[in-house]
C-alpha positions as MATLAB code, in Angstrom:
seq = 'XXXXXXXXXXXXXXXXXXXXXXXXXXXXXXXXXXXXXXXXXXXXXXXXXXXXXXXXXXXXXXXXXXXXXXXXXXXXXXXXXXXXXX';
ca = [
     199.496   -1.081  -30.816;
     198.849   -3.200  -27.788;
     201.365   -6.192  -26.787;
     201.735   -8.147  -23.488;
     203.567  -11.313  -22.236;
     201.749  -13.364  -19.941;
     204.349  -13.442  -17.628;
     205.857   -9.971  -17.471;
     208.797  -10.743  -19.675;
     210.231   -7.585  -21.957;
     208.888   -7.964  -26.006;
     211.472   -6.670  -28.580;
     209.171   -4.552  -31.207;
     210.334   -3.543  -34.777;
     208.381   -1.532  -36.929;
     208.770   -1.473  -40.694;
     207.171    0.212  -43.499;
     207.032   -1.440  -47.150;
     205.256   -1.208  -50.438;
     202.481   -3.141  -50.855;
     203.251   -5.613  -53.892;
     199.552   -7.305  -53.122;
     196.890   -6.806  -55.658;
     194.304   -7.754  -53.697;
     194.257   -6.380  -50.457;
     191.437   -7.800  -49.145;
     192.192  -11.226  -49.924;
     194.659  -12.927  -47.746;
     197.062  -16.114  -47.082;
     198.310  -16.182  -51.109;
     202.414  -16.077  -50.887;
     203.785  -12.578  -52.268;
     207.104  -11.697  -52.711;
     209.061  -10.285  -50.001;
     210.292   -6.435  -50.668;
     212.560   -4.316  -48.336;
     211.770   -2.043  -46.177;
     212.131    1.577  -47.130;
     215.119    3.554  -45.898;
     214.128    6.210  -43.215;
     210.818    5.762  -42.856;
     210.490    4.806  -39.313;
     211.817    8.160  -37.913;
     211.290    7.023  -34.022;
     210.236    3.677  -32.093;
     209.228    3.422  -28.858;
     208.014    0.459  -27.976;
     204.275    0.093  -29.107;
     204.836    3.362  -31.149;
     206.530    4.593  -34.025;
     206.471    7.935  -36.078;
     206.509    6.840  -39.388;
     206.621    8.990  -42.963;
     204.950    8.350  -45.420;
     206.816    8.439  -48.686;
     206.361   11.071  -51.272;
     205.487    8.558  -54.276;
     201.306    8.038  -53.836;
     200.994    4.235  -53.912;
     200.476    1.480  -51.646;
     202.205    0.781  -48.858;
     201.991   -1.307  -45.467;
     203.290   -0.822  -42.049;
     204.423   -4.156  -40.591;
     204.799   -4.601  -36.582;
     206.852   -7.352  -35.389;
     206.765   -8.238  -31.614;
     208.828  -10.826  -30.063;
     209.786  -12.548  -26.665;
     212.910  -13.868  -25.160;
     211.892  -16.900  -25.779;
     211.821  -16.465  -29.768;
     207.965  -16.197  -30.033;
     206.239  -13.837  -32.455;
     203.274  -12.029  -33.641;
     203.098   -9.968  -36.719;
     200.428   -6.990  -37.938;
     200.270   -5.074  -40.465;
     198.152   -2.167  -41.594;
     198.019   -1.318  -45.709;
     198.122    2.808  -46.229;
     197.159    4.474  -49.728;
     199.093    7.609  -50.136;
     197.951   10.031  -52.664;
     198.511   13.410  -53.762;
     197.297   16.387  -51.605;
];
């Protein structure tokens, strides 16, 4: 992931991983409920990277990245994942 600030100020990045709860993923802007994060996924972030793991249970999931500056402004991303069996 790639993030700048115009001016040189520091960004605050969070990374979270979630299920998916959308049913149609390439459709976008319809409100979906909001699910927590899962516990322990995000095993290291540094800055514009994170080691994530990807849970056990195949499903859907999405990795969300949050970047923010000190002046409160955002940008979110997210990339779905489909994790099957081996």
């Amino acid at each position: 992931m790639n993030a700048s600030h115009p001016q040189g100020e520091p960004l605050h990045i969070d990374w979270e991983l979630r299920p998916d709860v959308s049913d149609h993923p390439n459709v976008g802007g319809a409100p979906e409920p909001s699910v927590r994060p899962i516990p322990g996924s995000i095993l290291r972030q540094e800055g514009p990277t994170a080691k994530v793991r990807i849970p056990a249970q195949p499903g859907k999931y999405r990795l969300f990245v949050a970047v923010r500056d000190p002046g409160g402004r955002a940008a979110v991303a997210n990339l779905p994942i489909l994790a099957e069996q081996p």
